[in-house]
Coordinates of C-alpha atoms in Angstrom, one line a residue:
Chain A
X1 CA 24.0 39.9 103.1
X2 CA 26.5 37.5 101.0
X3 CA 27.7 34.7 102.4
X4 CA 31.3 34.7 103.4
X5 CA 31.2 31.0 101.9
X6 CA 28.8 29.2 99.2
X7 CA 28.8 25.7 98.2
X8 CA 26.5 25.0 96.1
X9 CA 25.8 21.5 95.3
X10 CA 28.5 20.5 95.8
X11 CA 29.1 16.2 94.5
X12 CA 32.4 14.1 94.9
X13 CA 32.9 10.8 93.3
X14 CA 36.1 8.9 93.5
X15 CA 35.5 5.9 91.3
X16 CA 32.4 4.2 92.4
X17 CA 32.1 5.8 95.9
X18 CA 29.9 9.4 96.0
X19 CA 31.6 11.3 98.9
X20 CA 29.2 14.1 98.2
X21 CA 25.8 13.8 96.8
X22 CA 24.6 17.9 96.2
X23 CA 25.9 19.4 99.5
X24 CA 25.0 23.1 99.8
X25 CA 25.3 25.4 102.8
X26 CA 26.6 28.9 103.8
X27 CA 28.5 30.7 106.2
X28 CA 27.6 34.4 107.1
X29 CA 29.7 36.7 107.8
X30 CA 30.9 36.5 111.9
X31 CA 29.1 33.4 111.9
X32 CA 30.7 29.7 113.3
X33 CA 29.0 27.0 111.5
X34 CA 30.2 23.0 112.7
X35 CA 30.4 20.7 109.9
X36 CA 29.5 17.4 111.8
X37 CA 28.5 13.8 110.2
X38 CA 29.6 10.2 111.4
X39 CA 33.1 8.7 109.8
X40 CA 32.7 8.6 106.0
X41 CA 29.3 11.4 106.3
X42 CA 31.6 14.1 103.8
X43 CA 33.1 16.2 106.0
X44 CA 37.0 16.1 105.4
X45 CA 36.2 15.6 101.9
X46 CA 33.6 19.1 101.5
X47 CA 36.5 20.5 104.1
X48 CA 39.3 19.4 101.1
X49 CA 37.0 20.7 98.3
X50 CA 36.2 24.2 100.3
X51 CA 40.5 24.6 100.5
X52 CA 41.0 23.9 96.9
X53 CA 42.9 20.6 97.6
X54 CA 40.4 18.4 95.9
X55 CA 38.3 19.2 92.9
X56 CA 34.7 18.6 92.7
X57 CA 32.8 16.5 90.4
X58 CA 30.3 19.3 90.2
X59 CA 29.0 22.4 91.5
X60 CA 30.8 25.2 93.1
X61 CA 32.2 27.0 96.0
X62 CA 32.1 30.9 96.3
X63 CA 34.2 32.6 98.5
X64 CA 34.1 36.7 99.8
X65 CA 31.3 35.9 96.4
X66 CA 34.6 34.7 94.4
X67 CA 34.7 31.4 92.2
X68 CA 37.5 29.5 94.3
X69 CA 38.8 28.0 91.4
X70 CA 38.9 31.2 89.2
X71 CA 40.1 33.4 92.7
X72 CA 42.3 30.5 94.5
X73 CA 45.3 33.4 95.2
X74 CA 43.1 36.0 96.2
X75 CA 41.1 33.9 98.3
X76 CA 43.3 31.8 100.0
X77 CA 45.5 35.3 101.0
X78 CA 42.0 35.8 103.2
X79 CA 41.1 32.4 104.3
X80 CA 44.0 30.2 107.1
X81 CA 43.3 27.0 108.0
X82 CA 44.4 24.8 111.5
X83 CA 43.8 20.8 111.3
X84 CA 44.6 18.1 114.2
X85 CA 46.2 16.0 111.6
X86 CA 49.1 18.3 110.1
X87 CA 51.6 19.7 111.3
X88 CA 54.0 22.6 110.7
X89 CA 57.5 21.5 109.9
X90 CA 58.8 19.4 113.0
X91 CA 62.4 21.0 112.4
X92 CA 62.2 24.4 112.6
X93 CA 61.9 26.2 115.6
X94 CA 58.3 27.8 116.4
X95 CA 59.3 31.3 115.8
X96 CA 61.3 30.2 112.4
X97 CA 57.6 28.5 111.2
X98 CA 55.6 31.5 111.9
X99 CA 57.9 33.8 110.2
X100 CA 58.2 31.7 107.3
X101 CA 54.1 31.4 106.8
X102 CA 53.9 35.2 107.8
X103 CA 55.7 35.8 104.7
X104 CA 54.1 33.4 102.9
X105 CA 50.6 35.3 103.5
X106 CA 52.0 38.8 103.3
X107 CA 51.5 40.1 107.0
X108 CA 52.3 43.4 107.1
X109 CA 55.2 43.7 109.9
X110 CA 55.3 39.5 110.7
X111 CA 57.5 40.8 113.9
X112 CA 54.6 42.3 115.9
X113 CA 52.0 39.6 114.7
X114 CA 53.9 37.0 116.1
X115 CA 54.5 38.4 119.3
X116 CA 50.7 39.4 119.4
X117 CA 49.8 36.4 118.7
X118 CA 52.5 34.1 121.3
X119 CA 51.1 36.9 123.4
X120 CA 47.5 35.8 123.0
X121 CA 47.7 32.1 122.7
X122 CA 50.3 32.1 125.8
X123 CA 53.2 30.5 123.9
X124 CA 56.1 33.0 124.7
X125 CA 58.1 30.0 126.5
X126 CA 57.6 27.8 122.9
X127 CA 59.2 30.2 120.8
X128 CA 62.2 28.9 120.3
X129 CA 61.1 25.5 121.1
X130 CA 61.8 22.7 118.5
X131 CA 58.2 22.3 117.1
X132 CA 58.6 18.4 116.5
X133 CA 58.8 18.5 120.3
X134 CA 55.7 20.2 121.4
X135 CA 53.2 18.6 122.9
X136 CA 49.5 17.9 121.6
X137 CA 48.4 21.1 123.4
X138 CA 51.3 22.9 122.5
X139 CA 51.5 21.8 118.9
X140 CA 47.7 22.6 118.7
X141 CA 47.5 26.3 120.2
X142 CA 51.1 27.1 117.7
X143 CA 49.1 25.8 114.6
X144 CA 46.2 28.7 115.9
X145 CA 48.7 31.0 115.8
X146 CA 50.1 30.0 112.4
X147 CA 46.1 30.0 111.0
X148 CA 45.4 33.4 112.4
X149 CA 48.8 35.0 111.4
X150 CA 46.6 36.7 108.2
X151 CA 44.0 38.0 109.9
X152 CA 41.8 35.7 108.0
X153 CA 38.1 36.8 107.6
X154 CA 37.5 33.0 107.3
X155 CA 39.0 30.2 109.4
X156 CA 38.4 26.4 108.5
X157 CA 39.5 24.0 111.5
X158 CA 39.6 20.6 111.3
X159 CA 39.0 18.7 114.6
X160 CA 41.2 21.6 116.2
X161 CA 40.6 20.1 119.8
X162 CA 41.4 16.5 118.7
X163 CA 43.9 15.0 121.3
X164 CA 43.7 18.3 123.7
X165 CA 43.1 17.9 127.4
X166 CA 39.5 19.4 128.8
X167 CA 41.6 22.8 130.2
X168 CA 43.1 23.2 126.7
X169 CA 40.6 22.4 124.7
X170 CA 38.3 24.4 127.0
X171 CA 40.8 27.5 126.1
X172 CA 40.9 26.9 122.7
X173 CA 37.1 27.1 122.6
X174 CA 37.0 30.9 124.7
X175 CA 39.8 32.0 122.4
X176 CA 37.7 31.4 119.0
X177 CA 35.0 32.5 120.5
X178 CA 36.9 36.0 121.3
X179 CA 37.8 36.2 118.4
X180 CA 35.0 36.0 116.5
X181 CA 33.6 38.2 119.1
X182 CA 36.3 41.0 118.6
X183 CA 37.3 40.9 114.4
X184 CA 33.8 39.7 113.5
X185 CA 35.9 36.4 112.5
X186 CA 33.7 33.7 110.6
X187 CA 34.5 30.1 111.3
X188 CA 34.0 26.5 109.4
X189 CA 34.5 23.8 112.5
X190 CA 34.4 20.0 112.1
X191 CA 34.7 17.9 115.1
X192 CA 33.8 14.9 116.7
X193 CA 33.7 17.0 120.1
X194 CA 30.0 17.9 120.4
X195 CA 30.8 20.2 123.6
X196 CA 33.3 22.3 121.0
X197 CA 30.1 22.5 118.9
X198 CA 27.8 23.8 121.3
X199 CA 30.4 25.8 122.1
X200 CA 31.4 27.8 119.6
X201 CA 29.2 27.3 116.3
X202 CA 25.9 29.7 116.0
X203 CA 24.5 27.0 113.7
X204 CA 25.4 23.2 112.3
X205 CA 25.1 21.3 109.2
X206 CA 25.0 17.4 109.9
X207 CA 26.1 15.6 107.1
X208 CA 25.2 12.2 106.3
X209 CA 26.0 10.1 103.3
X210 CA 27.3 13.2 101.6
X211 CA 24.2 15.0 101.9
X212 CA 22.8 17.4 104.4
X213 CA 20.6 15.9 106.7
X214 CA 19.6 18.8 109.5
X215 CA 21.1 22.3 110.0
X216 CA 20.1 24.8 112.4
X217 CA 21.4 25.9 115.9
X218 CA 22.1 23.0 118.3
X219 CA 19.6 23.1 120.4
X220 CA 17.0 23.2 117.2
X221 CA 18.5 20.2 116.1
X222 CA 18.1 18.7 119.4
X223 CA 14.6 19.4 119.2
X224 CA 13.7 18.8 116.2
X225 CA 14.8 15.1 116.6
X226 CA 13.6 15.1 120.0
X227 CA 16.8 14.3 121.4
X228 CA 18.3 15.3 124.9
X229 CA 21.8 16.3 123.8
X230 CA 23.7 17.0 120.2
X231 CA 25.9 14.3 121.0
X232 CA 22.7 11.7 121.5
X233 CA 21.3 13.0 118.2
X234 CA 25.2 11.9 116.9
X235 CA 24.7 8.4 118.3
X236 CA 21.3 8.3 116.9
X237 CA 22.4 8.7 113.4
X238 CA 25.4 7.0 113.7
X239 CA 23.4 3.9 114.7
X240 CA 20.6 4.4 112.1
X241 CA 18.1 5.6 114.7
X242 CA 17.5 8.8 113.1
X243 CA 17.0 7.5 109.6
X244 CA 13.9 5.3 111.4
X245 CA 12.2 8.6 112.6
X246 CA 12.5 10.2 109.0
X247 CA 13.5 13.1 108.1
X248 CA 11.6 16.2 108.7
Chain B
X1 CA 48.0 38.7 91.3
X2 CA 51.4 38.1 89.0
X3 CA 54.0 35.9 90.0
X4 CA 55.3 36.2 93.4
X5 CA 59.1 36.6 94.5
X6 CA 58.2 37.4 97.8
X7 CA 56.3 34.1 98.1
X8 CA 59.2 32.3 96.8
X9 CA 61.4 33.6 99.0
X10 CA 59.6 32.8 101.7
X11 CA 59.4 29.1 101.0
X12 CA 63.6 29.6 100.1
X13 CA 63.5 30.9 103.6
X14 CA 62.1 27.7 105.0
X15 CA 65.2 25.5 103.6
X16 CA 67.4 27.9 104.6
X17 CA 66.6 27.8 108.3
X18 CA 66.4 23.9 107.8
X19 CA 70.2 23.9 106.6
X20 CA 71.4 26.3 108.9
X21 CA 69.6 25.3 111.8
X22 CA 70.9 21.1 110.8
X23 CA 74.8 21.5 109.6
X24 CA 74.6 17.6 109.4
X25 CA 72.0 18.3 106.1
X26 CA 75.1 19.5 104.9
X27 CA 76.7 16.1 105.3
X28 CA 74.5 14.9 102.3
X29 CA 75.6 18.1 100.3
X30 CA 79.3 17.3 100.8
X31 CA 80.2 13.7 101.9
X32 CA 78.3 11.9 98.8
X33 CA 80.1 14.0 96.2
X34 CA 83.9 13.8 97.7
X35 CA 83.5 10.5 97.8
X36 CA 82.3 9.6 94.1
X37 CA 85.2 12.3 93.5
X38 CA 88.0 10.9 95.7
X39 CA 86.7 7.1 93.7
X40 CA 86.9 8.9 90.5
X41 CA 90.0 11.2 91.0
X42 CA 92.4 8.3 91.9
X43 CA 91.3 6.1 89.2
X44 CA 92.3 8.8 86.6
X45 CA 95.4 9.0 88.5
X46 CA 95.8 5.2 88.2
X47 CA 94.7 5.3 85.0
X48 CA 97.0 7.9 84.1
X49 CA 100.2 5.7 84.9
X50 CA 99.2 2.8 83.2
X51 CA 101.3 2.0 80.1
X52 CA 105.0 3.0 78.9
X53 CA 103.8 6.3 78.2
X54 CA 100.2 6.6 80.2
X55 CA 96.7 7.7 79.0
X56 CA 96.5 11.3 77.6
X57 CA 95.9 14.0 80.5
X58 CA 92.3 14.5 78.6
X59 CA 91.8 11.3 81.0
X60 CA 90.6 13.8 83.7
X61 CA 87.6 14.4 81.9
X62 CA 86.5 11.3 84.8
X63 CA 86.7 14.3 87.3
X64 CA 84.7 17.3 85.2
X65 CA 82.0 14.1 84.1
X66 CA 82.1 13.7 87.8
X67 CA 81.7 16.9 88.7
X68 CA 79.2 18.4 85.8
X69 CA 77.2 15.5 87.0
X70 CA 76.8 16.3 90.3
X71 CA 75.7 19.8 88.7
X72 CA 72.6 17.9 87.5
X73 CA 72.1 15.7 90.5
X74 CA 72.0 17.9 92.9
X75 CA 69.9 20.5 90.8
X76 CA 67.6 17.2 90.2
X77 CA 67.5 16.6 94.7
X78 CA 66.9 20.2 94.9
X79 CA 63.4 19.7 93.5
X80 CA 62.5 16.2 94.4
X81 CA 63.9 16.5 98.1
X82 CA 62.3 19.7 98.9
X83 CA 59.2 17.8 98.1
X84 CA 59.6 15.3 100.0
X85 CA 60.2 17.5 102.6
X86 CA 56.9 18.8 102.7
X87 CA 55.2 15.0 102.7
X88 CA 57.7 14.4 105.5
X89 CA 56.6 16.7 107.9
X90 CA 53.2 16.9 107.2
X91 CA 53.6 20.4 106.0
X92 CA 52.7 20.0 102.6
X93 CA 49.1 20.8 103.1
X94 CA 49.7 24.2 104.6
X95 CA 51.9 24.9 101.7
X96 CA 48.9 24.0 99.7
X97 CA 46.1 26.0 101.4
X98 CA 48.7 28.9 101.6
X99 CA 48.4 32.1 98.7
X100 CA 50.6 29.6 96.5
X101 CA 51.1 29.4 93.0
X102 CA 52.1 26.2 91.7
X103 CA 54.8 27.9 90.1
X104 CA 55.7 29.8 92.7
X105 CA 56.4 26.8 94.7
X106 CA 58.2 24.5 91.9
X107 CA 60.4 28.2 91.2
X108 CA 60.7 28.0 95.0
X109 CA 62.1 24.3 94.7
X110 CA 64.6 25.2 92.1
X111 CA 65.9 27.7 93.8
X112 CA 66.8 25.3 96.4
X113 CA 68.4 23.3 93.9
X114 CA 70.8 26.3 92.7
X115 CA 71.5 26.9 96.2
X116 CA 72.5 23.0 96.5
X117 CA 74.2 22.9 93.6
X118 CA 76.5 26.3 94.7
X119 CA 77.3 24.4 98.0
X120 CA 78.6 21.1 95.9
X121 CA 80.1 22.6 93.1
X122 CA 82.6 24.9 95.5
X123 CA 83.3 21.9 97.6
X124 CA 84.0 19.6 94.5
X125 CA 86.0 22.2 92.3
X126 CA 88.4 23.1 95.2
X127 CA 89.0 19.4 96.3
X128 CA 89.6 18.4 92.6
X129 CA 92.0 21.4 92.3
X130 CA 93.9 20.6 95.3
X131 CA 93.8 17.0 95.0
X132 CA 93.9 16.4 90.9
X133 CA 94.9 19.6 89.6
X134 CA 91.8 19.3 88.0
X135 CA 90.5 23.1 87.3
X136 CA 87.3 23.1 86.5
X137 CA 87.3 26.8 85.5
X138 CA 89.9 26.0 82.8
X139 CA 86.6 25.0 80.8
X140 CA 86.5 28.6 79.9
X141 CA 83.3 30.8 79.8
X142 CA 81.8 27.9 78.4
X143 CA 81.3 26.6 81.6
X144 CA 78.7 29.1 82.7
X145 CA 76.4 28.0 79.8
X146 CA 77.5 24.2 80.3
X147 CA 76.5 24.5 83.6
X148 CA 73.1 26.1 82.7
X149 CA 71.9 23.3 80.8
X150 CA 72.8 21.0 83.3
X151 CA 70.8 23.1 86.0
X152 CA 67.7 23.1 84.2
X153 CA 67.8 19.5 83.1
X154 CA 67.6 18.5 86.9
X155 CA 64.9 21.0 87.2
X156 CA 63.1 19.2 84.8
X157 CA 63.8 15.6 85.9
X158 CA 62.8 16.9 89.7
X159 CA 59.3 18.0 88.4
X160 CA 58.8 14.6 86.4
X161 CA 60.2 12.7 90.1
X162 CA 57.4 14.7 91.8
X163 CA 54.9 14.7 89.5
X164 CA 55.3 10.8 90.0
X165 CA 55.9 11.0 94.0
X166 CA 52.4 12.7 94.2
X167 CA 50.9 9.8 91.7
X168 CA 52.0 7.5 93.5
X169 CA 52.8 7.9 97.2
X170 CA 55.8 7.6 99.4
X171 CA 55.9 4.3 98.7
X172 CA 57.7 5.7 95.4
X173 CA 59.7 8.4 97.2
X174 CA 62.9 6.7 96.1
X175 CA 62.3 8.0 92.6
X176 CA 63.3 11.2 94.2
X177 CA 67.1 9.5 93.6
X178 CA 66.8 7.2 91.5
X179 CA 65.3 9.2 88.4
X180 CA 68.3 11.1 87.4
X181 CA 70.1 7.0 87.2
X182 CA 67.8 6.2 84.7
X183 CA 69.6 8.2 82.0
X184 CA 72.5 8.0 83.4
X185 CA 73.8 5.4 81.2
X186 CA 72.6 7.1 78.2
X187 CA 73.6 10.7 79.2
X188 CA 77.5 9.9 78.2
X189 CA 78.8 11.2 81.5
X190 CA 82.1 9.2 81.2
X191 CA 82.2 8.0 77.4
X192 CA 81.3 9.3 74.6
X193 CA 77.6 8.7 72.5
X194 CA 79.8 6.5 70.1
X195 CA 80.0 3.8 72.4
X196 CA 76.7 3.6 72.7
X197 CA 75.2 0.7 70.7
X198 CA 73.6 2.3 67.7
X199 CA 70.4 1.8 68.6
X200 CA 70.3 3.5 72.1
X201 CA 72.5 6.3 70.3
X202 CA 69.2 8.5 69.3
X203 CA 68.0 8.0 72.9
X204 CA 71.0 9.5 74.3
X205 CA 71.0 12.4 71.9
X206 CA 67.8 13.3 72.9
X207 CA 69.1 14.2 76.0
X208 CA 69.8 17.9 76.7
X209 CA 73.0 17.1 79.1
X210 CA 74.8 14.5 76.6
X211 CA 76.1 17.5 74.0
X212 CA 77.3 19.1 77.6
X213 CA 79.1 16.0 78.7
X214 CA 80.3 15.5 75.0
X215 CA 81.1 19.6 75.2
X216 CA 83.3 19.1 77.7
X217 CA 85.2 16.7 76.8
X218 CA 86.1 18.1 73.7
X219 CA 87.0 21.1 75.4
X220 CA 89.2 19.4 77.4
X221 CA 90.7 17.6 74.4
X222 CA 91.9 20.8 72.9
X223 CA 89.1 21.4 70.4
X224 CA 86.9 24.3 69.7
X225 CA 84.2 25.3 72.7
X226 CA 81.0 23.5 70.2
X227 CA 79.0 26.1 70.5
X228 CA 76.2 24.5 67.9
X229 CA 76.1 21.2 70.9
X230 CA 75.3 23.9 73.3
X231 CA 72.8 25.5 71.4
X232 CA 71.4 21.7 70.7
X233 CA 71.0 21.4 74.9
X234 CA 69.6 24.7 75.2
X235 CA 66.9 23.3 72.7
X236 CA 66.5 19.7 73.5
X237 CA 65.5 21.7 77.7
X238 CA 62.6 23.7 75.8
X239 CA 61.0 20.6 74.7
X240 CA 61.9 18.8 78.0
X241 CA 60.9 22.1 79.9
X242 CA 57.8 21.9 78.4
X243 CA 56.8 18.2 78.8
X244 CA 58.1 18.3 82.4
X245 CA 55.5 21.4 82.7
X246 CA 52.5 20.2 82.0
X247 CA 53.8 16.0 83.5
X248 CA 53.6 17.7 86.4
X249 CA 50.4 19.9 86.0
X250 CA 48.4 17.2 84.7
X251 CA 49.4 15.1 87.2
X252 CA 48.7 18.2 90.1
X253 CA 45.4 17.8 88.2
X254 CA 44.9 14.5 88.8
X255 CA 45.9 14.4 92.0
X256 CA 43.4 16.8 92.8
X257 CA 40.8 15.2 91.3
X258 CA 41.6 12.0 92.9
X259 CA 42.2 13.1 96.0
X260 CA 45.6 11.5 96.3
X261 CA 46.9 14.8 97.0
X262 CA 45.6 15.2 100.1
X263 CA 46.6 11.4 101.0
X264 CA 50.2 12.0 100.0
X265 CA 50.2 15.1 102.4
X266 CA 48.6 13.4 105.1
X267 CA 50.2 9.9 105.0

């Protein structure tokens, strides 16, 4: 089956710092796959190069089996993306911000979308709320709605749970995990939050000086570096243990 | 995929709800421009009574410099600000991972500035009218193309002030005003090319708005409409058109390539 992504070795340099040494990986179709690593392991940076916001140095990223950089239009009409660090503009009102990026994306009749989707993330009361005024929960689940206005058959979130309380992060997690259940929705997840990851992703690819260093399921990983938990095996790179065991 | 109206549109959309949704944005549309036109419209009439017999009523060409200048400016702000915008609110990323042309969005930015510069221009002509008996319109059809050239000058300048915002941060987002100053001297707004000294005078005439300031004041004078000037501007804004194109692509480039793209969005 093709990948719904490709990146295929993948290297960043800015100036004397390599940011990505040869990363490759793939998403399958319906599949969730965590992009984890310490601070600095390539992460945001493969996230930036995957969205077209950053070229790389080398190699390349197929999309739907596109060239991004050939396809970027066509692509990115099928793609959405949700990060914990940006923000839709604080000015507007939440329903003006959804209509404007349902147009933006062509949704075929933006009216019911959005309603669907206040509907399904259970933001009816925010739609005419000020969205510089939401909270971090709030803010979160109307970014979900703005990355899932499209339909997208692939949806990259960065850190989506970042600054979320356990009951709304815990939400956040059931609602990806319906939908990928339900539209057959395929999913690129970064986070720090190794409960989102055992959570939601079928499979992880641990970065670590730009380079993969393990991938399989969780508990795989777990095992394979004969750890008790995913986030042990985090603190166990992050604090050079791992590298002393070797890789396999 | 060609290019998009429907995407452009939709960013339009998004300034539209801004303006409408925060009447005091249009505080920065009107309140800067009737005051430089209040300054300027009682100093011709000050002007105008000095001397046994006064300066000629051509003096008023103070007010239409005024007002054709704003014409760039705000074209210029439409551009730059809109921008800025984006980098304010942290939105420019999603504008960025969005089906987005770059053209799409920079037509989308001018737009903006048209819009801006409709909003101005009825404010400015109907104050100087009432106030000055300054008619703006009395320029003749001439105007339309005058104010044309004017337009698409600030286009231009707008996509060299963001070409250099995204180089260089926020920490240069007063560029987004201050650009259009530069030449401002040079663009014989108020006086004419001749005063110039002679070596700053090539500068200015490569310039696509000084023939339009140096249009309308010999319009205003009494002479013929100088239709060759206009055709002069309408040339010199190919060849800036076309450098402020690819400024700005190379620089989307680099920014790309750098990375500073996604720091300027995410600052």
């Amino acid at each position: 089956m093709t990948p719904i992504l490709e990146a295929d070795r993948l290297v960043k340099v800015f100036g004397a710092t390599s940011a990505l040494d040869g990363l490759s990986f793939t998403v399958a179709p319906g599949e969730s796959l965590g992009l984890l690593g310490v601070n600095g392991a390539g992460k945001t940076t493969a996230m930036n190069l995957l969205l077209g916001l950053t070229t790389p140095t080398s190699g390349t990223v197929r999309i739907f089996g596109l060239d991004l950089w050939k396809h970027r239009i066509e692509i990115l009409r099928q793609i959405n993306f949700s990060s914990a660090y940006t923000s839709l503009p604080s000015n507007l009102l939440v329903w003006q911000n959804l209509t404007v990026f349902a147009r933006l994306y062509r949704v075929p009749r933006p009216k019911q979308r959005i309603d669907a989707l206040i509907e399904l993330l259970d933001i009816s009361h925010l739609r005419k709320a000020v969205t510089g005024k939401l909270s971090a929960g709030e803010s979160t689940r109307v970014n979900l709605a703005k990355a899932l206005l499209n339909k997208p058959r692939l949806l990259l979130l960065d850190e989506p749970t970042a600054s979320l309380d356990p009951d709304i992060a815990d939400r956040v997690r059931k609602l990806l995990r319906h939908l990928q259940a339900q539209d057959g929705l395929s999913i690129l997840y970064t986070s720090h939050n190794m409960r989102d990851i055992e959570e939601v992703c079928d499979r992880l690819v641990f970065l670590h000086g730009g380079k993969v260093l393990t991938e399989g399921t969780p508990g795989e990983v777990q095992a394979r570096f004969n750890r008790t938990s995913l986030e042990d095996f985090f603190i166990g790179v992050a604090r050079g243990e791992i590298d002393a065991i070797g890789l396999p | 995929m060609p290019f998009s109206c429907n995407t452009v549109g939709a960013l339009v959309l998004r300034y539209v709800f801004l303006y409408t949704r925060h009447p005091v944005r249009f505080v920065e549309l009107i309140f800067w421009p009737l005051v430089d036109l209040l300054v300027w419209g009682f100093l011709t009439i000050y002007l105008q009574k000095q001397g046994p017999a006064g300066l000629p009523s051509t003096i008023t060409f103070l007010i239409g410099g005024m007002i054709l200048w704003d014409v760039l400016f705000r074209s210029q702000q439409g551009v730059a600000i809109s921008f800025l915008e984006d980098v304010w609110t942290r939105n420019l990323l999603n504008v960025f991972v969005a089906p987005v042309r770059t053209i799409e969005y920079v037509a989308a930015t001018c737009l903006v500035g048209v819009l801006r510069v409709g909003v101005t221009l009825i404010v400015l002509t109907g104050v100087a009218a009432l106030a000055y008996h300054f008619h703006l319109a009395d320029l003749g059809i001439v105007l339309l193309p005058f104010l044309a050239n004017l337009m698409l000058f600030g286009w231009f300048l707008g996509m060299v002030s963001t070409a250099l915002i995204m180089r260089w941060g926020q920490a240069a987002e007063s560029l987004a005003w201050a650009v259009p100053f530069f030449i401002q001297p040079l663009a014989a707004v108020f006086y004419p090319v001749s005063v110039l000294p002679v070596w700053l005078q090539p500068i200015a005439n490569s310039l696509p708005c000084t023939p339009i300031f140096e249009g309308m004041r010999a319009v205003l004078a009494g002479h013929p409409v100088p239709w060759h000037q206009l055709g002069y501007a309408f040339t010199l804004n190919l060849v800036w058109g076309a450098l402020a194109a690819w400024f700005f692509a190379a620089n989307l480039r680099y920014v790309r390539k750098t990375g500073l793209l996604v720091k300027v969005a995410t600052q």
